[in-house]
Amino acid sequence: MSEPSRTTPLHDEHVALGARMVDFAGWRMPVQYRGIIDEHNAVRTGVGIFDVSHMGEFRLFGSDAKAALERIVTNDLDRIDVVGHALYTVMCDEDGGIIDDLIVYHTGDLEYLVVVNAANRETDWAWITSHLPSAVEAVDESDRTALVAVQGPGAVAVVSELAGTGWEPPERFSLGEATLDGIGVLVARTGYTGEDGVELFCHTSHAVALWRLLLSFPEVTPCGLGARDTLRLEMGYALYGSDMDRGVDPVSAGLGWVVPKTKSGYIGDAAIARIREAGPSHRLVGLTVNEGVPRHGYALLREGAEVGKVASGTFSPTLGHGIATAYVPAGLAEPGTALEMEIRRKTVEATVVRPPFVKETSLTASGS
Amino acid sequence: MYPKDLKYDREHEWVRLEGGIAVMGISHFAQDQLGEVVYVDLPTAGVVLSAGDSFGEIESVKSVSELFSPVSGEIVEVNDALSDTPETVNEDPYGDGWMIKVSLSDPSQVDALMDADGYEAFLAEAE
């Protein structure tokens, strides 16, 4: 890893705010400002903003764009036939191995916006463009696109106030436009925290102004990748590289819901159908522990024998105890199954639970 | 941030002498690096430590660190309150955030530790 880390257009803002910067997926990113738990709680109870400009944005245009994308992703684009709707999905290789998880936004009649993980940007671009017919044009907009997530029960109110009277926020998992103090943004009612909120796309040249504008609200807290991870894990949202990778299929990863049984004709369909038919040998499950903090790689035991390793683990600020995900043999995946986890020198009880770990948020409260 | 009446080691523990007893905790720098502490795992009184021994673990949301004793002796008291309020280590690292008290078997080990100026110079160098 001798290549210097890339920086987002907000790098100097983070440093000025006293953020602790770390290398993540080839990017120099803030892991925390004042503290992970403070930032986590700000998102659960108020408003937090995250710089996620490191993520990749691709646009696809052309009369065959939908058909081409249908072949690449597992989820059914008919679900977002209405322009402005968004869809969470994965894309797989021929063996059903997950190449990445992504959100597809239906941005126009013959146009789609695809948002991918920073760590997979180059892989994804190569994969997608190699599977496009000549009638479809693809543009990698990542380098000129900044992305700021505004998350929390008060997030939409902040953006609405900036957008002015008469502006209607987009519905959940939909996309809209707004002008915030002169800055044109795409507003996606999506996020990775389990709270209501939006993600704002803008040109990199406007990123600093947008960031400062949001921070001018006293109720808005800048949040780093540390809180992003604790928030997403409390919801049981999978993280590429920890909970899934090329070596695992979406059914085993608990993402069968983004692979409609009725759909075929996409890359990996035969392999995934076989896995579904036979049943996966291992499944990703949620786990809670009553002591210690689970971390990636810790061993899971059943009657003293190792049955798996922790995929994602953290201390849950909302619940006040450790939570984790892990791949375990399918026979041990039932909620309530008692396992043990080796947390360094100690062996503690670990119980299989069905995520989300945190059941009630501003999203569940609003019934969406 | 680094009280003058304390001694410090390279693992970022501090030691305060109270007669023949050494009170120990972790420095402001250590608690700041860890972030919000969520668990402190300490031994029980009666355990005998040699200088350099691990005497426990401290865990934040993001990471876990071992605690090392820079001195030898028997643990005579443990700050049990930290199991319920581990955040005290962040809020008051030199006061209520103390961790163990050790009856020194070799008080000269304390003299070998860094004073506040020496520790701050060590931190500046490490940066």
GROMACS .gro file of N, CA, C and O in nm, chain A residues 2-47:
model
  184
    2SER      N    1   0.170   0.140  -0.102
    2SER     CA    2   0.259   0.256  -0.104
    2SER      C    3   0.189   0.376  -0.166
    2SER      O    4   0.233   0.488  -0.152
    3GLU      N    5   0.079   0.351  -0.236
    3GLU     CA    6   0.008   0.461  -0.300
    3GLU      C    7  -0.047   0.557  -0.195
    3GLU      O    8  -0.107   0.514  -0.098
    4PRO      N    9  -0.025   0.687  -0.214
    4PRO     CA   10  -0.078   0.781  -0.114
    4PRO      C   11  -0.231   0.780  -0.116
    4PRO      O   12  -0.292   0.759  -0.221
    5SER      N   13  -0.289   0.801   0.002
    5SER     CA   14  -0.435   0.799   0.011
    5SER      C   15  -0.495   0.918  -0.061
    5SER      O   16  -0.439   1.026  -0.062
    6ARG      N   17  -0.613   0.896  -0.119
    6ARG     CA   18  -0.686   1.005  -0.182
    6ARG      C   19  -0.761   1.083  -0.075
    6ARG      O   20  -0.791   1.031   0.032
    7THR      N   21  -0.791   1.207  -0.106
    7THR     CA   22  -0.867   1.289  -0.012
    7THR      C   23  -0.995   1.338  -0.079
    7THR      O   24  -0.999   1.357  -0.200
    8THR      N   25  -1.098   1.359   0.002
    8THR     CA   26  -1.223   1.412  -0.050
    8THR      C   27  -1.214   1.565  -0.048
    8THR      O   28  -1.124   1.622   0.016
    9PRO      N   29  -1.306   1.633  -0.116
    9PRO     CA   30  -1.301   1.781  -0.115
    9PRO      C   31  -1.322   1.840   0.025
    9PRO      O   32  -1.301   1.959   0.045
   10LEU      N   33  -1.364   1.756   0.122
   10LEU     CA   34  -1.390   1.805   0.257
   10LEU      C   35  -1.274   1.777   0.354
   10LEU      O   36  -1.287   1.801   0.474
   11HIS      N   37  -1.163   1.728   0.301
   11HIS     CA   38  -1.052   1.688   0.388
   11HIS      C   39  -1.011   1.798   0.486
   11HIS      O   40  -0.999   1.775   0.606
   12ASP      N   41  -0.991   1.921   0.434
   12ASP     CA   42  -0.943   2.028   0.521
   12ASP      C   43  -1.048   2.069   0.625
   12ASP      O   44  -1.013   2.116   0.733
   13GLU      N   45  -1.176   2.051   0.589
   13GLU     CA   46  -1.284   2.078   0.685
   13GLU      C   47  -1.273   1.982   0.803
   13GLU      O   48  -1.289   2.020   0.919
   14HIS      N   49  -1.250   1.856   0.772
   14HIS     CA   50  -1.238   1.755   0.878
   14HIS      C   51  -1.122   1.787   0.972
   14HIS      O   52  -1.135   1.782   1.094
   15VAL      N   53  -1.010   1.819   0.911
   15VAL     CA   54  -0.891   1.850   0.992
   15VAL      C   55  -0.918   1.972   1.079
   15VAL      O   56  -0.886   1.973   1.199
   16ALA      N   57  -0.981   2.075   1.022
   16ALA     CA   58  -1.010   2.196   1.097
   16ALA      C   59  -1.106   2.169   1.213
   16ALA      O   60  -1.102   2.237   1.315
   17LEU      N   61  -1.194   2.069   1.196
   17LEU     CA   62  -1.288   2.033   1.303
   17LEU      C   63  -1.224   1.942   1.408
   17LEU      O   64  -1.289   1.898   1.501
   18GLY      N   65  -1.096   1.910   1.388
   18GLY     CA   66  -1.026   1.827   1.485
   18GLY      C   67  -1.051   1.678   1.469
   18GLY      O   68  -1.035   1.601   1.564
   19ALA      N   69  -1.091   1.637   1.350
   19ALA     CA   70  -1.119   1.494   1.328
   19ALA      C   71  -0.992   1.411   1.339
   19ALA      O   72  -0.883   1.459   1.308
   20ARG      N   73  -1.010   1.287   1.384
   20ARG     CA   74  -0.900   1.191   1.376
   20ARG      C   75  -0.911   1.124   1.239
   20ARG      O   76  -1.012   1.061   1.209
   21MET      N   77  -0.807   1.140   1.159
   21MET     CA   78  -0.812   1.090   1.021
   21MET      C   79  -0.746   0.953   1.013
   21MET      O   80  -0.644   0.927   1.077
   22VAL      N   81  -0.807   0.866   0.934
   22VAL     CA   82  -0.750   0.731   0.914
   22VAL      C   83  -0.755   0.697   0.765
   22VAL      O   84  -0.826   0.761   0.687
   23ASP      N   85  -0.677   0.596   0.728
   23ASP     CA   86  -0.682   0.546   0.592
   23ASP      C   87  -0.792   0.441   0.583
   23ASP      O   88  -0.796   0.347   0.663
   24PHE      N   89  -0.882   0.459   0.488
   24PHE     CA   90  -0.992   0.365   0.468
   24PHE      C   91  -1.012   0.346   0.318
   24PHE      O   92  -1.041   0.443   0.248
   25ALA      N   93  -0.995   0.224   0.272
   25ALA     CA   94  -1.019   0.191   0.131
   25ALA      C   95  -0.942   0.283   0.038
   25ALA      O   96  -0.992   0.322  -0.067
   26GLY      N   97  -0.820   0.321   0.079
   26GLY     CA   98  -0.739   0.406  -0.007
   26GLY      C   99  -0.770   0.555   0.008
   26GLY      O  100  -0.718   0.635  -0.069
   27TRP      N  101  -0.853   0.588   0.104
   27TRP     CA  102  -0.892   0.727   0.125
   27TRP      C  103  -0.854   0.771   0.266
   27TRP      O  104  -0.858   0.693   0.360
   28ARG      N  105  -0.823   0.899   0.279
   28ARG     CA  106  -0.797   0.961   0.409
   28ARG      C  107  -0.932   1.011   0.459
   28ARG      O  108  -0.989   1.104   0.401
   29MET      N  109  -0.986   0.950   0.563
   29MET     CA  110  -1.123   0.979   0.606
   29MET      C  111  -1.128   1.004   0.756
   29MET      O  112  -1.047   0.951   0.832
   30PRO      N  113  -1.227   1.084   0.801
   30PRO     CA  114  -1.242   1.106   0.946
   30PRO      C  115  -1.307   0.985   1.012
   30PRO      O  116  -1.414   0.940   0.968
   31VAL      N  117  -1.243   0.930   1.116
   31VAL     CA  118  -1.306   0.819   1.188
   31VAL      C  119  -1.394   0.873   1.300
   31VAL      O  120  -1.497   0.815   1.334
   32GLN      N  121  -1.355   0.989   1.356
   32GLN     CA  122  -1.437   1.053   1.459
   32GLN      C  123  -1.393   1.197   1.477
   32GLN      O  124  -1.282   1.234   1.440
   33TYR      N  125  -1.483   1.277   1.529
   33TYR     CA  126  -1.451   1.415   1.563
   33TYR      C  127  -1.440   1.424   1.716
   33TYR      O  128  -1.334   1.409   1.772
   34ARG      N  129  -1.556   1.437   1.783
   34ARG     CA  130  -1.551   1.445   1.930
   34ARG      C  131  -1.551   1.306   1.993
   34ARG      O  132  -1.491   1.283   2.095
   35GLY      N  133  -1.621   1.214   1.934
   35GLY     CA  134  -1.626   1.080   1.990
   35GLY      C  135  -1.732   0.997   1.921
   35GLY      O  136  -1.838   1.050   1.885
   36ILE      N  137  -1.707   0.869   1.905
   36ILE     CA  138  -1.797   0.783   1.828
   36ILE      C  139  -1.935   0.775   1.894
   36ILE      O  140  -2.038   0.783   1.826
   37ILE      N  141  -1.938   0.762   2.026
   37ILE     CA  142  -2.067   0.744   2.093
   37ILE      C  143  -2.151   0.873   2.084
   37ILE      O  144  -2.271   0.869   2.056
   38ASP      N  145  -2.086   0.987   2.104
   38ASP     CA  146  -2.156   1.116   2.089
   38ASP      C  147  -2.215   1.129   1.950
   38ASP      O  148  -2.330   1.172   1.933
   39GLU      N  149  -2.135   1.095   1.850
   39GLU     CA  150  -2.179   1.111   1.711
   39GLU      C  151  -2.291   1.011   1.679
   39GLU      O  152  -2.388   1.045   1.612
   40HIS      N  153  -2.274   0.891   1.729
   40HIS     CA  154  -2.378   0.787   1.713
   40HIS      C  155  -2.511   0.836   1.770
   40HIS      O  156  -2.615   0.830   1.704
   41ASN      N  157  -2.505   0.887   1.892
   41ASN     CA  158  -2.628   0.932   1.958
   41ASN      C  159  -2.689   1.054   1.888
   41ASN      O  160  -2.811   1.069   1.886
   42ALA      N  161  -2.602   1.138   1.830
   42ALA     CA  162  -2.654   1.254   1.756
   42ALA      C  163  -2.741   1.208   1.640
   42ALA      O  164  -2.846   1.266   1.613
   43VAL      N  165  -2.701   1.101   1.575
   43VAL     CA  166  -2.779   1.051   1.461
   43VAL      C  167  -2.907   0.980   1.509
   43VAL      O  168  -3.012   0.993   1.446
   44ARG      N  169  -2.901   0.911   1.620
   44ARG     CA  170  -3.020   0.842   1.671
   44ARG      C  171  -3.123   0.941   1.727
   44ARG      O  172  -3.242   0.911   1.729
   45THR      N  173  -3.077   1.058   1.772
   45THR     CA  174  -3.171   1.149   1.838
   45THR      C  175  -3.186   1.285   1.769
   45THR      O  176  -3.282   1.355   1.795
   46GLY      N  177  -3.090   1.323   1.683
   46GLY     CA  178  -3.095   1.456   1.622
   46GLY      C  179  -3.060   1.450   1.475
   46GLY      O  180  -3.131   1.392   1.395
   47VAL      N  181  -2.947   1.511   1.441
   47VAL     CA  182  -2.900   1.510   1.303
   47VAL      C  183  -2.748   1.494   1.301
   47VAL      O  184  -2.677   1.565   1.371
   0.00000   0.00000   0.00000
